[in-house]
One Martini backbone bead per residue (centre of mass of N, CA, C, O) as a GRO file, in nm:
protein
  267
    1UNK     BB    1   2.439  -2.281  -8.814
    2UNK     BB    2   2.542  -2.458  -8.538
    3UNK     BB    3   2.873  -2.462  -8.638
    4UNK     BB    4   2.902  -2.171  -8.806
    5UNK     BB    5   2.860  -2.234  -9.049
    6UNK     BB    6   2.819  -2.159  -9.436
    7UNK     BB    7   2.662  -2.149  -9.694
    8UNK     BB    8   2.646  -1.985 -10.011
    9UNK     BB    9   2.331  -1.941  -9.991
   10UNK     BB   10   2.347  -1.772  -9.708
   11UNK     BB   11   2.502  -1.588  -9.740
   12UNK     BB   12   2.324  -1.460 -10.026
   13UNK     BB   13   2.100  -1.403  -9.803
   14UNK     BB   14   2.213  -1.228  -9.594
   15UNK     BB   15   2.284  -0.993  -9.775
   16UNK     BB   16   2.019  -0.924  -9.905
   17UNK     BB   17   1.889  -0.870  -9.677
   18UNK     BB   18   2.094  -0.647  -9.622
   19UNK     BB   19   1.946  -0.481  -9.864
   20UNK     BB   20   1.673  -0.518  -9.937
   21UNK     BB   21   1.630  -0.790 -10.082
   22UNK     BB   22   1.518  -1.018 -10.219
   23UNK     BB   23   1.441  -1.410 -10.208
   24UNK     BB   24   1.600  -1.663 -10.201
   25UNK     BB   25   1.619  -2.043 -10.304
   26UNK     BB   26   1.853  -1.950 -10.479
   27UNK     BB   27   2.090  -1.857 -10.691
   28UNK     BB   28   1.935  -1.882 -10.960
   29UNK     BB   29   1.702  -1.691 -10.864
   30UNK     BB   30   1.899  -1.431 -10.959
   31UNK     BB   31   2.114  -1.255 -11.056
   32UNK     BB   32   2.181  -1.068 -10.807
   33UNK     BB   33   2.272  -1.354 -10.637
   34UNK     BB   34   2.500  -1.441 -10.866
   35UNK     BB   35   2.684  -1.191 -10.789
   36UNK     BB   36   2.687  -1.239 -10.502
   37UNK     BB   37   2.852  -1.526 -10.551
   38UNK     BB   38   3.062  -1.369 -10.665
   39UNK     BB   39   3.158  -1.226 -10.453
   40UNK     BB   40   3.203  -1.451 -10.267
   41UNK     BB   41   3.436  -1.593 -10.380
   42UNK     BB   42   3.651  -1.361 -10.394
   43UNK     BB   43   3.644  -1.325 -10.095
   44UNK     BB   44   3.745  -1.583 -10.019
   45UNK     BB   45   4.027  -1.594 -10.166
   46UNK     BB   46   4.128  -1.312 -10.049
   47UNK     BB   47   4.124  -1.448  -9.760
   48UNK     BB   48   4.332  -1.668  -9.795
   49UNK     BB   49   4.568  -1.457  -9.919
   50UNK     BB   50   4.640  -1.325  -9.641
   51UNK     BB   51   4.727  -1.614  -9.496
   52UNK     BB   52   4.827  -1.907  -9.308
   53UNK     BB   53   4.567  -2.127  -9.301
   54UNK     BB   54   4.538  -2.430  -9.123
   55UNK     BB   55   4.318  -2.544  -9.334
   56UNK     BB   56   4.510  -2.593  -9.579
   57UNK     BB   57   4.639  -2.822  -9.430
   58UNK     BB   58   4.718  -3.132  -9.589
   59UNK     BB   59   4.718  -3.444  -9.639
   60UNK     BB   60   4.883  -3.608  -9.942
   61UNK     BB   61   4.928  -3.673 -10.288
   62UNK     BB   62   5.095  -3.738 -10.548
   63UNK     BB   63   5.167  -3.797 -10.914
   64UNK     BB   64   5.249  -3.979 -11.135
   65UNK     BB   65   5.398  -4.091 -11.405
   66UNK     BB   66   5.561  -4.342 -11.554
   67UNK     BB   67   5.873  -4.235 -11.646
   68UNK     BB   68   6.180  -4.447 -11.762
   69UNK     BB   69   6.372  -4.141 -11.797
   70UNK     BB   70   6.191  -4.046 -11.514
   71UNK     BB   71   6.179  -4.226 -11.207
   72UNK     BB   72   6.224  -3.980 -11.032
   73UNK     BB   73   5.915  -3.887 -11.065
   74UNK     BB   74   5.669  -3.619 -10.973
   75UNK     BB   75   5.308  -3.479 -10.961
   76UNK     BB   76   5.160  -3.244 -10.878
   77UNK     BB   77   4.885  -3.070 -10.779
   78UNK     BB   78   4.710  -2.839 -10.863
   79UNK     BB   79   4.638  -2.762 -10.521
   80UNK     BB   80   4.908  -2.689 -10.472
   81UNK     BB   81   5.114  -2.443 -10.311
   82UNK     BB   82   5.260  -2.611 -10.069
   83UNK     BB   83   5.550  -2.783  -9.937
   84UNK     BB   84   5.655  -2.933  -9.637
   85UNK     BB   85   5.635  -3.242  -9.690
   86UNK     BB   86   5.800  -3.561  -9.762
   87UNK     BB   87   5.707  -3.897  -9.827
   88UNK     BB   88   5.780  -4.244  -9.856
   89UNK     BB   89   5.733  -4.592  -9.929
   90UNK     BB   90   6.010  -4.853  -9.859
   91UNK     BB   91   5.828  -5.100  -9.847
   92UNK     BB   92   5.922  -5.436  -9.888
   93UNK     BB   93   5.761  -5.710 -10.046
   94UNK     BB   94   5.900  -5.930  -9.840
   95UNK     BB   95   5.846  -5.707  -9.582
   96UNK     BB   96   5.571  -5.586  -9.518
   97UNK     BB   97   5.575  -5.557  -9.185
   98UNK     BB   98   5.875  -5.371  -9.244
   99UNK     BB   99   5.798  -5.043  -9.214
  100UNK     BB  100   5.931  -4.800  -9.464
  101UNK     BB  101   5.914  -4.429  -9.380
  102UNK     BB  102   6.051  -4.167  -9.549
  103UNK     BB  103   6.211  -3.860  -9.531
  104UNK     BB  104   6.257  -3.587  -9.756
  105UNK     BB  105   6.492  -3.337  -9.861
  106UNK     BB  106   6.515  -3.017  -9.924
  107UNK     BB  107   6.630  -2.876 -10.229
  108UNK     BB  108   6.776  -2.672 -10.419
  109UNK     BB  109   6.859  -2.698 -10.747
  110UNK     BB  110   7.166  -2.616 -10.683
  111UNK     BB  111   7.231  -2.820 -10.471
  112UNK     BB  112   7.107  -3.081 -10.592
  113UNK     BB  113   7.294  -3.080 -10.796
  114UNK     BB  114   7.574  -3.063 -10.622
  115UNK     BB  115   7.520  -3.323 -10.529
  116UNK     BB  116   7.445  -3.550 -10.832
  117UNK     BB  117   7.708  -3.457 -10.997
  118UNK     BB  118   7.907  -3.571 -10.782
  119UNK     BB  119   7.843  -3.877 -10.936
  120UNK     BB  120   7.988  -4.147 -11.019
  121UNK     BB  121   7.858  -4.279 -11.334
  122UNK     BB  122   7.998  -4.550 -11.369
  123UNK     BB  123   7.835  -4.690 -11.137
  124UNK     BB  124   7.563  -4.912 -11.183
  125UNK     BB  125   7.413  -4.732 -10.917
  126UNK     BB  126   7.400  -4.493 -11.205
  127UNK     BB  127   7.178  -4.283 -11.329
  128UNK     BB  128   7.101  -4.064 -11.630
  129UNK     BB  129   6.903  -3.764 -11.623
  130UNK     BB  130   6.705  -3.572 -11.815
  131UNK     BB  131   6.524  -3.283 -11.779
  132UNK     BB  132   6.233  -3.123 -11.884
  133UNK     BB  133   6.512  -2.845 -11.913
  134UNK     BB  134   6.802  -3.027 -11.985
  135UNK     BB  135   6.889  -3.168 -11.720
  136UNK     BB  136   7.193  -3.327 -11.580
  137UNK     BB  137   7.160  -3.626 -11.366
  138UNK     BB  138   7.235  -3.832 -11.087
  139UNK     BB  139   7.113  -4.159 -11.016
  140UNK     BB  140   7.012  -4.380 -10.786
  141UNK     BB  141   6.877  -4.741 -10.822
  142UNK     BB  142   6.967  -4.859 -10.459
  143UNK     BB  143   6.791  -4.637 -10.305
  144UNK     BB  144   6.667  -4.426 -10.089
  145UNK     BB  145   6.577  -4.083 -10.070
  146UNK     BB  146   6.713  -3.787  -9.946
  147UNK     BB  147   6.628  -3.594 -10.197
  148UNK     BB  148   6.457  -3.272 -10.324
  149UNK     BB  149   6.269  -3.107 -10.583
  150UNK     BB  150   6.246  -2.865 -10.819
  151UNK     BB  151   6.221  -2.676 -11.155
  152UNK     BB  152   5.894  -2.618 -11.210
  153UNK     BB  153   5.677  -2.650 -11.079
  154UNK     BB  154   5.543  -2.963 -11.136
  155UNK     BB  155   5.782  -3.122 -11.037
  156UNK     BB  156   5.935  -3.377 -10.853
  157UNK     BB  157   6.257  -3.456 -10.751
  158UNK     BB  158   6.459  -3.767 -10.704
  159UNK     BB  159   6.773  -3.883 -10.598
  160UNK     BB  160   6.599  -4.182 -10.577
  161UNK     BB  161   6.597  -4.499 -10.615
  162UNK     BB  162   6.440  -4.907 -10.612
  163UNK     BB  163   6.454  -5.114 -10.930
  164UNK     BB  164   6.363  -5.373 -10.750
  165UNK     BB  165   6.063  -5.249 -10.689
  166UNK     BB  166   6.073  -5.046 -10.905
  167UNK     BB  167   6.055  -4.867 -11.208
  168UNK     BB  168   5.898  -4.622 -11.037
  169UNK     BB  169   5.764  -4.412 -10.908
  170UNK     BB  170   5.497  -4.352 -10.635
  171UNK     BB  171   5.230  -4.177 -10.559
  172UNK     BB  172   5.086  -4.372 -10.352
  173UNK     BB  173   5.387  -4.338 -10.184
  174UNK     BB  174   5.305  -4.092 -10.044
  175UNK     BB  175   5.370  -3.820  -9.824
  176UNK     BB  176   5.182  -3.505  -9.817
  177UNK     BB  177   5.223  -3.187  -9.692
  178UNK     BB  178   5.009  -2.933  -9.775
  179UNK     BB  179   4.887  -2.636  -9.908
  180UNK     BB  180   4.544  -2.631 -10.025
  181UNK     BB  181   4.368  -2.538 -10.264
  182UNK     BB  182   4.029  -2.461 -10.293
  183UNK     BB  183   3.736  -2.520 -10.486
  184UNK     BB  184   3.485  -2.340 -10.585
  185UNK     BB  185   3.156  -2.361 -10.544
  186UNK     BB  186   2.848  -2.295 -10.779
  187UNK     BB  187   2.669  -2.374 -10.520
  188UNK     BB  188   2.391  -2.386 -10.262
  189UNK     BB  189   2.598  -2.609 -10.047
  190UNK     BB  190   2.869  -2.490 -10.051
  191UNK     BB  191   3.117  -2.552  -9.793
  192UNK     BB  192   3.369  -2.492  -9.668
  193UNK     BB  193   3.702  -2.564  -9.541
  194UNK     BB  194   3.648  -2.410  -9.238
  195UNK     BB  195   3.674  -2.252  -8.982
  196UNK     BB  196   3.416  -2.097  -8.797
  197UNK     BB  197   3.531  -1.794  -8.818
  198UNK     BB  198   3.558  -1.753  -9.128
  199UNK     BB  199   3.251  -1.705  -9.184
  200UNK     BB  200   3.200  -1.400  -9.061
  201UNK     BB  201   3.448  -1.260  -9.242
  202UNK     BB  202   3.269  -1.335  -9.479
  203UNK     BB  203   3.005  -1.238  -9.467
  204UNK     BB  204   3.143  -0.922  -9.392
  205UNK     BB  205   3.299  -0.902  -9.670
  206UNK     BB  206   3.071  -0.937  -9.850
  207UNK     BB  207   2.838  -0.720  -9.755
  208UNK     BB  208   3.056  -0.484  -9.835
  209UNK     BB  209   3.078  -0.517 -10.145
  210UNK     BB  210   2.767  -0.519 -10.190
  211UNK     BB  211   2.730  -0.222 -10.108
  212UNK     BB  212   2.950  -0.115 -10.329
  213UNK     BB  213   2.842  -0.270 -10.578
  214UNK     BB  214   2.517  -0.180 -10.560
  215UNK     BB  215   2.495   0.109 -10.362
  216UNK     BB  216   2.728   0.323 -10.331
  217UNK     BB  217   2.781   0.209 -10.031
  218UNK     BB  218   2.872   0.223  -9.670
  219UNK     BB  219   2.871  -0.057  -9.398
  220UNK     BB  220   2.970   0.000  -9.080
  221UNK     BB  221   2.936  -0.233  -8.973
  222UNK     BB  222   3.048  -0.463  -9.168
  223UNK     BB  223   3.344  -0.335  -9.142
  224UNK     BB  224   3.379  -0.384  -8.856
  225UNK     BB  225   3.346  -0.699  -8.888
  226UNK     BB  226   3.579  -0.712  -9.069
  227UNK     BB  227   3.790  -0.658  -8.933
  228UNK     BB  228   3.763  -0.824  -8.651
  229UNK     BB  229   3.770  -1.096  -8.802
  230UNK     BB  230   4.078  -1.046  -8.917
  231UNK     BB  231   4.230  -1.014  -8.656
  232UNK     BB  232   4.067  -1.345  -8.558
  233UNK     BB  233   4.261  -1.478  -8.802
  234UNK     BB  234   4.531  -1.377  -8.741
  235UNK     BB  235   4.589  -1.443  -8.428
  236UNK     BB  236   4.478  -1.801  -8.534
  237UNK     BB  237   4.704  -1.845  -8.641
  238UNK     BB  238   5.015  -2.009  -8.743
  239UNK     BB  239   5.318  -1.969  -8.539
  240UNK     BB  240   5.472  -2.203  -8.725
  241UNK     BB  241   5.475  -2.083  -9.054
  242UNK     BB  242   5.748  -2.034  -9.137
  243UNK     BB  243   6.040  -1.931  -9.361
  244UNK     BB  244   6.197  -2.282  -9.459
  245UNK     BB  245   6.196  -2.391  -9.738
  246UNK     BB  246   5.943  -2.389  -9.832
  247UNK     BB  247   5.762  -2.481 -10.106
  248UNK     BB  248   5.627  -2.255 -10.358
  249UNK     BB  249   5.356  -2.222 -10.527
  250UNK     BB  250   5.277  -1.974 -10.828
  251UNK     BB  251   5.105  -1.668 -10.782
  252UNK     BB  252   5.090  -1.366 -10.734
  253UNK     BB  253   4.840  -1.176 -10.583
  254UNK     BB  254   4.534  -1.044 -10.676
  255UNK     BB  255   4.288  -0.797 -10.727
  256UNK     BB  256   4.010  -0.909 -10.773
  257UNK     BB  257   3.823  -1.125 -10.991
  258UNK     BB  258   4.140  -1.277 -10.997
  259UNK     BB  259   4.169  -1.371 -10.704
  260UNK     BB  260   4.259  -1.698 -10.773
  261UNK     BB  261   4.323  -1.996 -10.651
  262UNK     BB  262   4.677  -2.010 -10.734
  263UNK     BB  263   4.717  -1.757 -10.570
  264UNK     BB  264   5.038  -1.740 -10.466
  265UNK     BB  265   5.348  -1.757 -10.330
  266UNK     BB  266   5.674  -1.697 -10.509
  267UNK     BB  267   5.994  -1.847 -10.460
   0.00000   0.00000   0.00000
């Protein structure tokens, strides 16, 4: 392709022929090309898992709960794997045009609890909350969000809300930067979401695994090209991506088939 991307079909056209197998015009035109399909996948994945690539960070949103016995709750999306900010939208309904987005400071767990565990409970606008693993805690609910946190990796929760304007918090105020694992489709024109640097080392790194795969043999070309890859993704990645308490979801990746999806560093 003219701007260096490849789709899944070109990967394993490419592959092929430097195996000197047979030419398909799909993935699902012989056996051999859906292995190397799923070869490419893994390959994916695995080059995801080595480093912290920026093309993985997107703007998203929360998505609602709309319970209101945990009103300042919201839950990840599935392919989130790390959120690095997280803001609200508390522009009231009375004065839409005076725009009002803030963002809210993430606590750990203990921290959080530390903070508004210590909130006197007598008063009107504090609601005791009891987290989906048992734990109680006091939230205000005339106040915009200061602070965030999560229990489970899988709810967001905040320790405020304004139930003047709303029952629940809403997915949809939310705006969330955050690192997002995207889903491999095995279909002939699935072209990744990635710069275009990584689409060579994804496919030196298909066609080594495929000449091991299938030939039981090393292509010397193809690991040159694989390592040569890897070290102009690892140059090129984002030197402020630093290990600064933002939360990570997931589980340590493995290698081999299995080696996909949400497998990401967990703190």
């Amino acid at each position: 392709m003219a701007n260096g991307k490849l789709s899944l079909l070109r990967v394993v056209q490419k592959t092929l022929e430097a195996m000197g197998s047979d030419e398909v015009s799909s993935i699902s035109d012989s056996v051999e090309a859906e292995q190397v399909a799923q070869l490419a996948e893994d390959a994916y994945y695995e080059l995801l898992n080595m480093k912290e690539w920026p093309f993985l960070v997107k703007l998203t949103q929360l998505e609602s709960v709309a319970d209101s016995a945990r009103p300042t709750y919201l839950k990840l999306p599935d392919a989130v794997v790390r959120i690095e900010q997280v803001k609200y939208d508390w522009t009231e309904a009375a004065t839409p045009e005076i725009v009002d987005i803030r963002e809210a400071c993430w606590l750990s767990p203990q921290a959080f609890l530390n903070r508004t565990q210590s909130r006197n409970t007598e008063l009107d606008n504090v609601e005791v909350v009891t987290s989906t693993n048992g734990i109680r805690f006091p939230i205000y609910t005339d106040q915009r969000a200061q602070w965030w946190t999560s229990f489970d990796d899988e709810y967001v929760v905040f320790d405020a809300y304004n139930n003047t304007e709303e029952s629940t918090m809403q997915g949809s105020k939310s705006q969330v930067i955050a690192k997002c694992l995207p889903t491999f489709e095995l279909v002939d024109d699935f072209t990744p979401d990635a710069t275009a640097n990584f689409f060579q080392t994804w496919l030196a790194e298909v066609k080594r695994t495929a000449f091991i795969y299938f030939r039981q043999e090393v292509s010397p070309v193809d690991e040159a090209k694989a390592r040569r890859g890897l070290a102009v993704l690892r140059r090129d990645a984002s030197r402020t991506n630093q290990d600064d308490g933002r939360v990570k979801f997931g589980r340590p990746s493995r290698s081999g088939t299995d080696a996909r999806r949400r497998d990401y560093y967990h703190t």
